[in-house]
Coordinates of N, CA and C in Angstrom, one line a residue:
L1163 N 108.7 42.1 103.2 CA 109.4 42.9 102.2 C 110.6 43.6 102.8
Q1164 N 110.3 44.2 104.0 CA 111.4 44.9 104.7 C 112.5 44.0 105.2
A1165 N 112.1 42.8 105.6 CA 113.0 41.8 106.1 C 113.9 41.4 105.0
A1166 N 113.3 41.1 103.8 CA 114.1 40.7 102.7 C 115.1 41.8 102.2
L1167 N 114.6 43.0 102.2 CA 115.4 44.2 101.9 C 116.6 44.3 102.9
L1168 N 116.3 44.2 104.2 CA 117.3 44.3 105.2 C 118.4 43.2 105.0
R1169 N 117.9 42.0 104.7 CA 118.9 40.9 104.5 C 119.8 41.2 103.3
F1170 N 119.2 41.6 102.2 CA 119.9 42.0 101.0 C 121.0 43.1 101.3
Q1171 N 120.5 44.1 102.0 CA 121.4 45.2 102.4 C 122.5 44.8 103.3
S1172 N 122.2 44.0 104.3 CA 123.2 43.5 105.2 C 124.3 42.7 104.5
R1173 N 123.9 41.9 103.6 CA 124.9 41.1 102.8 C 125.7 42.0 101.9
R1174 N 125.1 42.9 101.3 CA 125.8 43.9 100.4 C 126.8 44.7 101.2
L1175 N 126.4 45.2 102.3 CA 127.2 46.0 103.2 C 128.4 45.3 103.7
A1176 N 128.2 44.0 104.1 CA 129.3 43.2 104.5 C 130.3 42.9 103.4
A1177 N 129.8 42.7 102.2 CA 130.6 42.5 101.0 C 131.4 43.8 100.7
L1178 N 130.7 44.9 100.8 CA 131.4 46.2 100.6 C 132.5 46.5 101.6
T1179 N 132.2 46.2 102.8 CA 133.3 46.3 103.9 C 134.5 45.5 103.5
T1180 N 134.3 44.3 103.1 CA 135.4 43.4 102.7 C 136.1 43.9 101.5
R1181 N 135.4 44.4 100.5 CA 136.1 45.0 99.3 C 136.9 46.2 99.6
V1182 N 136.3 47.1 100.5 CA 137.0 48.3 100.8 C 138.2 48.0 101.6
T1183 N 138.1 47.1 102.6 CA 139.3 46.7 103.4 C 140.4 46.1 102.5
D1184 N 140.0 45.2 101.6 CA 140.9 44.6 100.7 C 141.6 45.6 99.8
A1185 N 140.8 46.5 99.3 CA 141.4 47.6 98.4 C 142.3 48.5 99.2
T1186 N 142.0 48.8 100.4 CA 142.8 49.7 101.3 C 144.1 49.0 101.6
V1187 N 144.1 47.7 101.9 CA 145.3 46.9 102.2 C 146.2 46.8 101.0
S1188 N 145.5 46.6 99.8 CA 146.3 46.5 98.6 C 147.0 47.8 98.3
R1189 N 146.3 48.9 98.5 CA 146.9 50.2 98.2 C 148.1 50.5 99.2
I1190 N 147.9 50.1 100.4 CA 148.9 50.2 101.4 C 150.2 49.5 101.0
L1191 N 150.0 48.2 100.5 CA 151.1 47.4 100.1 C 151.8 48.0 98.9
Q1192 N 151.1 48.7 98.1 CA 151.7 49.3 96.9 C 152.2 50.7 97.1
A1193 N 152.0 51.3 98.3 CA 152.5 52.6 98.6 C 154.0 52.7 98.6
R1194 N 154.5 53.8 98.4 CA 156.0 54.0 98.4 C 156.4 53.9 99.9
Y1195 N 157.6 53.5 100.1 CA 158.1 53.2 101.4 C 158.2 54.5 102.3
G1196 N 158.5 55.6 101.6 CA 158.6 56.9 102.3 C 157.3 57.3 103.1
L1197 N 156.2 56.8 102.5 CA 154.9 57.1 103.2 C 154.8 56.5 104.6
F1198 N 155.4 55.3 104.7 CA 155.4 54.6 106.0 C 156.3 55.3 107.0
L1199 N 157.2 56.1 106.6 CA 158.1 56.8 107.5 C 157.3 58.1 108.0
Q1200 N 156.4 58.5 107.2 CA 155.6 59.8 107.6 C 154.4 59.5 108.4
I1201 N 153.7 58.3 108.2 CA 152.5 58.0 108.9 C 152.7 56.9 109.8
P1202 N 152.3 57.0 111.1 CA 152.5 55.9 112.1 C 151.8 54.7 111.6
A1203 N 152.4 53.5 111.9 CA 151.9 52.2 111.5 C 150.5 52.0 112.1
S1204 N 150.2 52.5 113.3 CA 148.9 52.4 113.9 C 147.8 53.1 113.1
E1205 N 148.2 54.3 112.6 CA 147.2 55.0 111.8 C 146.9 54.2 110.5
T1206 N 148.0 53.7 109.9 CA 147.8 52.9 108.7 C 146.9 51.7 109.0
G1207 N 147.1 51.0 110.1 CA 146.3 49.9 110.4 C 144.9 50.3 110.7
A1208 N 144.7 51.4 111.4 CA 143.3 51.9 111.7 C 142.6 52.2 110.4
S1209 N 143.3 52.8 109.4 CA 142.6 53.1 108.2 C 142.3 51.9 107.4
A1210 N 143.1 50.8 107.5 CA 142.8 49.6 106.8 C 141.6 48.8 107.4
Y1211 N 141.4 48.9 108.7 CA 140.4 48.1 109.3 C 139.2 48.9 109.9
A1212 N 139.5 50.0 110.5 CA 138.4 50.7 111.2 C 137.6 51.6 110.2
S1213 N 138.3 52.2 109.3 CA 137.6 53.1 108.3 C 136.6 52.4 107.5
P1214 N 136.9 51.3 106.9 CA 135.9 50.6 106.1 C 134.6 50.3 106.9
I1215 N 134.8 49.9 108.2 CA 133.6 49.6 109.0 C 132.8 50.9 109.2
H1216 N 133.5 52.1 109.4 CA 132.7 53.3 109.6 C 132.0 53.7 108.3
V1217 N 132.6 53.4 107.1 CA 132.0 53.7 105.8 C 130.7 52.8 105.7
S1218 N 130.9 51.5 106.1 CA 129.7 50.6 106.1 C 128.6 51.1 107.0
L1219 N 128.9 51.5 108.2 CA 127.9 52.0 109.1 C 127.2 53.3 108.6
A1220 N 128.0 54.2 108.0 CA 127.4 55.4 107.4 C 126.4 55.0 106.2
L1221 N 126.9 54.1 105.4 CA 126.1 53.6 104.3 C 124.8 52.9 104.8
R1222 N 125.0 52.1 105.8 CA 123.8 51.4 106.4 C 122.8 52.4 106.9
A1223 N 123.2 53.5 107.6 CA 122.3 54.5 108.1 C 121.6 55.2 106.9
A1224 N 122.3 55.4 105.8 CA 121.7 56.1 104.6 C 120.7 55.1 104.0
L1225 N 121.0 53.9 103.9 CA 120.1 52.9 103.3 C 118.8 52.7 104.2
Q1226 N 119.0 52.7 105.5 CA 117.9 52.6 106.5 C 117.0 53.8 106.3
M1227 N 117.6 55.0 106.2 CA 116.8 56.2 106.0 C 116.1 56.1 104.7
A1228 N 116.7 55.6 103.6 CA 116.0 55.5 102.4 C 114.8 54.5 102.5
N1229 N 115.0 53.4 103.2 CA 113.9 52.5 103.4 C 112.7 53.2 104.1
E1230 N 113.1 53.9 105.2 CA 112.0 54.6 105.9 C 111.3 55.6 105.1
L1231 N 112.1 56.4 104.3 CA 111.5 57.4 103.4 C 110.6 56.8 102.3
L1232 N 111.0 55.6 101.8 CA 110.2 54.9 100.8 C 108.9 54.5 101.5
F1233 N 108.9 53.9 102.7 CA 107.7 53.5 103.4 C 106.8 54.7 103.7
I1234 N 107.4 55.8 104.1 CA 106.6 57.0 104.4 C 106.0 57.6 103.1
A1235 N 106.8 57.5 102.0 CA 106.2 58.0 100.7 C 105.0 57.2 100.3
L1236 N 105.1 55.9 100.5 CA 104.0 55.0 100.1 C 102.8 55.3 100.9
L1237 N 103.0 55.5 102.2 CA 101.9 55.9 103.1 C 101.3 57.2 102.7
F1238 N 102.2 58.1 102.4 CA 101.8 59.5 102.0 C 100.9 59.4 100.8
L1239 N 101.3 58.6 99.8 CA 100.5 58.5 98.5 C 99.1 58.0 98.8
V1240 N 99.1 56.9 99.6 CA 97.8 56.3 100.0 C 96.9 57.3 100.7
F1241 N 97.4 58.0 101.7 CA 96.6 58.9 102.5 C 96.3 60.2 101.7
L1242 N 97.1 60.5 100.7 CA 96.9 61.7 99.9 C 95.7 61.5 99.0
V1243 N 95.5 60.2 98.5 CA 94.4 59.9 97.7 C 93.1 59.8 98.6
I1244 N 93.2 59.3 99.8 CA 92.1 59.1 100.6 C 91.6 60.4 101.2
S1245 N 92.6 61.2 101.8 CA 92.2 62.4 102.4 C 93.4 63.4 102.3
P1246 N 93.3 64.3 101.3 CA 94.4 65.2 101.0 C 94.7 66.2 102.1
Q1247 N 93.8 66.9 102.7 CA 94.0 68.0 103.6 C 94.7 67.5 104.9
P1248 N 94.2 66.5 105.6 CA 94.9 66.0 106.8 C 96.3 65.5 106.4
T1249 N 96.5 64.9 105.2 CA 97.7 64.3 104.8 C 98.8 65.4 104.7
L1250 N 98.4 66.5 104.1 CA 99.3 67.7 104.0 C 99.7 68.2 105.4
G1251 N 98.8 68.1 106.3 CA 99.1 68.5 107.7 C 100.2 67.6 108.3
V1252 N 100.0 66.3 108.0 CA 101.0 65.3 108.5 C 102.4 65.6 107.8
V1253 N 102.4 65.9 106.5 CA 103.6 66.3 105.8 C 104.3 67.5 106.5
A1254 N 103.5 68.4 106.9 CA 104.1 69.6 107.6 C 104.7 69.2 108.9
L1255 N 104.0 68.3 109.6 CA 104.5 67.8 110.9 C 105.8 67.0 110.7
L1256 N 105.8 66.1 109.7 CA 107.0 65.3 109.4 C 108.2 66.2 109.0
S1257 N 107.9 67.3 108.2 CA 109.0 68.2 107.8 C 109.5 68.9 109.1
A1258 N 108.7 69.3 110.0 CA 109.2 69.9 111.2 C 110.0 68.9 112.0
V1259 N 109.5 67.7 112.1 CA 110.3 66.7 112.9 C 111.6 66.4 112.2
G1260 N 111.6 66.4 110.9 CA 112.9 66.1 110.2 C 113.9 67.2 110.4
A1261 N 113.4 68.5 110.3 CA 114.3 69.6 110.6 C 114.8 69.6 112.1
L1262 N 113.9 69.3 113.0 CA 114.3 69.1 114.4 C 115.4 68.0 114.6
L1263 N 115.1 66.9 113.9 CA 116.1 65.8 114.0 C 117.4 66.2 113.5
Y1264 N 117.4 66.9 112.4 CA 118.7 67.2 111.7 C 119.5 68.2 112.6
F1265 N 118.8 69.2 113.1 CA 119.6 70.2 113.9 C 119.9 69.7 115.3
T1266 N 119.2 68.8 115.9 CA 119.4 68.4 117.3 C 120.2 67.1 117.4
I1267 N 120.0 66.1 116.4 CA 120.5 64.8 116.6 C 121.5 64.5 115.5
V1268 N 121.2 64.6 114.2 CA 122.0 64.2 113.1 C 123.4 64.9 113.1
R1269 N 123.4 66.2 113.3 CA 124.7 66.9 113.3 C 125.5 66.5 114.5
N1270 N 124.9 66.3 115.7 CA 125.6 65.8 116.8 C 126.2 64.4 116.6
T1271 N 125.4 63.5 116.0 CA 125.8 62.2 115.7 C 127.0 62.2 114.7
S1272 N 127.0 63.1 113.8 CA 128.2 63.2 112.9 C 129.4 63.6 113.6
R1273 N 129.3 64.6 114.5 CA 130.5 65.0 115.3 C 131.0 63.8 116.2
L1274 N 130.0 63.1 116.8 CA 130.4 61.9 117.6 C 131.1 60.9 116.8
G1275 N 130.6 60.6 115.6 CA 131.3 59.7 114.7 C 132.7 60.1 114.4
K1276 N 133.0 61.3 114.1 CA 134.3 61.8 113.8 C 135.2 61.6 115.1
R1277 N 134.6 62.0 116.2 CA 135.4 61.8 117.5 C 135.7 60.4 117.8
Q1278 N 134.7 59.5 117.5 CA 134.9 58.1 117.7 C 136.1 57.6 116.8
G1279 N 136.2 58.1 115.5 CA 137.3 57.7 114.7 C 138.6 58.1 115.2
V1280 N 138.7 59.3 115.7 CA 139.9 59.8 116.3 C 140.3 59.0 117.5
I1281 N 139.4 58.6 118.4 CA 139.6 57.8 119.6 C 140.1 56.4 119.2
E1282 N 139.5 55.8 118.2 CA 139.9 54.5 117.7 C 141.3 54.5 117.2
T1283 N 141.6 55.6 116.4 CA 143.0 55.7 115.9 C 144.0 55.8 117.1
T1284 N 143.6 56.6 118.1 CA 144.5 56.7 119.3 C 144.6 55.4 120.0
R1285 N 143.6 54.6 120.1 CA 143.6 53.3 120.8 C 144.5 52.4 120.0
Y1286 N 144.4 52.3 118.7 CA 145.2 51.5 117.8 C 146.7 51.9 118.0
R1287 N 147.0 53.2 118.1 CA 148.3 53.7 118.2 C 148.9 53.2 119.6
L1288 N 148.1 53.4 120.6 CA 148.6 53.0 122.0 C 148.8 51.5 122.0
L1289 N 147.9 50.7 121.5 CA 148.1 49.2 121.5 C 149.3 48.8 120.7
Y1290 N 149.5 49.4 119.5 CA 150.6 49.1 118.7 C 151.9 49.4 119.4
S1291 N 151.9 50.6 120.1 CA 153.1 51.0 120.8 C 153.4 50.1 121.9
M1292 N 152.4 49.6 122.6 CA 152.6 48.7 123.8 C 153.2 47.4 123.3
I1293 N 152.6 46.9 122.2 CA 153.1 45.6 121.7 C 154.5 45.7 121.2
N1294 N 154.9 46.8 120.5 CA 156.2 47.0 120.0 C 157.2 47.2 121.2
A1295 N 156.8 47.8 122.3 CA 157.7 48.1 123.4 C 157.5 47.2 124.6
M1296 N 156.9 46.0 124.4 CA 156.5 45.1 125.5 C 157.7 44.8 126.4
R1297 N 158.8 44.5 125.8 CA 160.0 44.1 126.5 C 160.5 45.2 127.4
D1298 N 160.5 46.5 126.9 CA 160.9 47.6 127.6 C 159.9 47.9 128.8
I1299 N 158.6 47.8 128.5 CA 157.6 48.1 129.5 C 157.7 47.1 130.6
Q1300 N 158.0 45.9 130.3 CA 158.2 44.9 131.4 C 159.4 45.1 132.2
I1301 N 160.5 45.4 131.5 CA 161.8 45.6 132.2 C 161.7 46.8 133.1
M1302 N 161.1 47.9 132.7 CA 161.0 49.2 133.5 C 159.8 49.2 134.4
G1303 N 159.0 48.1 134.4 CA 157.8 48.1 135.3 C 156.8 49.2 135.0
L1304 N 156.6 49.4 133.7 CA 155.6 50.5 133.3 C 154.2 49.9 132.9
G1305 N 154.0 48.6 133.2 CA 152.7 48.0 132.9 C 151.5 48.7 133.5
G1306 N 151.7 49.2 134.7 CA 150.5 49.9 135.3 C 150.2 51.2 134.6
L1307 N 151.3 51.9 134.2 CA 151.1 53.2 133.5 C 150.4 53.0 132.2
F1308 N 150.8 52.0 131.4 CA 150.2 51.7 130.1 C 148.8 51.1 130.3
S1309 N 148.6 50.4 131.3 CA 147.3 49.8 131.6 C 146.3 51.0 131.9
E1310 N 146.8 52.0 132.7 CA 145.9 53.1 133.0 C 145.6 53.9 131.8
M1311 N 146.7 54.1 130.9 CA 146.4 54.9 129.7 C 145.4 54.1 128.8
N1312 N 145.5 52.8 128.8 CA 144.5 52.0 128.0 C 143.1 52.2 128.6
R1313 N 143.0 52.1 129.9 CA 141.7 52.2 130.6 C 141.1 53.6 130.3
A1314 N 141.9 54.6 130.4 CA 141.4 56.0 130.1 C 140.9 56.1 128.6
S1315 N 141.6 55.5 127.7 CA 141.2 55.5 126.3 C 139.9 54.7 126.1
A1316 N 139.9 53.6 126.8 CA 138.7 52.7 126.7 C 137.4 53.4 127.3
R1317 N 137.6 54.1 128.4 CA 136.5 54.9 129.0 C 136.0 56.0 128.1
E1318 N 137.0 56.7 127.4 CA 136.6 57.8 126.5 C 135.9 57.2 125.3
H1319 N 136.3 56.0 124.8 CA 135.7 55.4 123.7 C 134.3 54.9 124.1
E1320 N 134.1 54.4 125.3 CA 132.8 54.0 125.8 C 131.8 55.1 125.8
Q1321 N 132.3 56.3 126.3 CA 131.4 57.4 126.4 C 130.9 57.9 125.1
V1322 N 131.8 58.0 124.1 CA 131.5 58.4 122.8 C 130.6 57.3 122.1
A1323 N 131.0 56.0 122.3 CA 130.3 55.0 121.6 C 128.8 54.9 122.0
W1324 N 128.5 55.0 123.3 CA 127.1 54.8 123.7 C 126.3 56.0 123.2
R1325 N 126.9 57.2 123.2 CA 126.2 58.4 122.7 C 125.9 58.3 121.2
Y1326 N 127.0 57.8 120.5 CA 126.8 57.6 119.0 C 125.7 56.6 118.7
N1327 N 125.8 55.5 119.4 CA 124.8 54.4 119.1 C 123.4 54.9 119.5
F1328 N 123.2 55.6 120.6 CA 121.9 56.1 121.0 C 121.4 57.1 120.0
N1329 N 122.3 58.1 119.7 CA 121.9 59.1 118.7 C 121.5 58.5 117.3
N1330 N 122.2 57.4 117.0 CA 122.0 56.7 115.7 C 120.6 56.1 115.7
A1331 N 120.2 55.6 116.8 CA 118.9 54.9 116.9 C 117.7 55.9 117.1
L1332 N 118.0 57.0 117.7 CA 117.0 58.0 118.1 C 116.1 58.5 116.9
P1333 N 116.7 58.9 115.8 CA 115.9 59.4 114.7 C 114.8 58.5 114.3
L1334 N 115.1 57.2 114.2 CA 114.1 56.2 113.7 C 113.0 56.2 114.7
L1335 N 113.3 56.2 116.0 CA 112.2 56.2 117.0 C 111.3 57.4 116.9
V1336 N 111.9 58.6 116.7 CA 111.2 59.8 116.6 C 110.4 59.8 115.3
I1337 N 110.9 59.4 114.2 CA 110.2 59.3 113.0 C 109.0 58.4 113.1
E1338 N 109.2 57.2 113.7 CA 108.1 56.3 113.8 C 107.0 56.8 114.7
L1339 N 107.4 57.5 115.8 CA 106.4 58.2 116.6 C 105.6 59.2 115.8
A1340 N 106.3 60.1 115.1 CA 105.7 61.1 114.3 C 104.7 60.5 113.2
V1341 N 105.2 59.4 112.6 CA 104.3 58.8 111.6 C 103.1 58.2 112.3
L1342 N 103.3 57.5 113.4 CA 102.2 57.0 114.1 C 101.2 58.0 114.5
I1343 N 101.7 59.2 115.1 CA 100.8 60.3 115.4 C 100.1 60.8 114.2
G1344 N 100.8 60.9 113.1 CA 100.2 61.4 111.9 C 99.1 60.5 111.3
V1345 N 99.4 59.2 111.3 CA 98.4 58.2 110.9 C 97.2 58.2 111.7
V1346 N 97.4 58.2 113.0 CA 96.2 58.2 114.0 C 95.5 59.5 113.8
G1347 N 96.2 60.6 113.7 CA 95.5 61.9 113.5 C 94.7 61.9 112.2
T1348 N 95.3 61.4 111.1 CA 94.6 61.3 109.8 C 93.4 60.5 109.9
V1349 N 93.5 59.3 110.5 CA 92.4 58.4 110.6 C 91.3 59.0 111.5
L1350 N 91.6 59.6 112.6 CA 90.6 60.3 113.4 C 89.9 61.4 112.7
T1351 N 90.7 62.2 111.9 CA 90.1 63.3 111.1 C 89.1 62.7 110.1
V1352 N 89.5 61.7 109.4 CA 88.7 61.1 108.4 C 87.4 60.5 109.0
L1353 N 87.5 59.8 110.2 CA 86.4 59.3 110.8 C 85.4 60.3 111.4
L1354 N 86.0 61.4 111.9 CA 85.1 62.5 112.4 C 84.5 63.2 111.3

């Protein structure tokens, strides 16, 4: 059931990303020309392609959390019927874990996501500038300078990206561990 749900969600999220990208590009093409004089082309390009991907990732995380919460709710109902008192203890444990996750990981992940968006926009701007000024860069021998600027931007993106991805996966592992401890604890309590 979870595999089917995951497949359905993945297809819908990919379709959503495509629709949001198409809608963004359409709005860009319909915008007044003065707007293009105010906003750098690299930022416009980043908003057309990078932003929909981030929206899709955020929605995917929300759907994944909803899946996990549904699974936990079903487990909770079954255990509540079987053994109410230990189950309420597990709920208290999960509430504590949820609060801990929010204050230690989720808020930090949100900050990292915003930082990643800023870095990606900067990277688009740098690449766009290099492409537009390629002739001048080659004539003046500035390839090394721009290469180093790109390397520094890529390293910064790397540092934020691995932290973001790690933090994104961490809550699921912690929740699964808490649920496992809760289930084992409930079963042991019932057996004893």
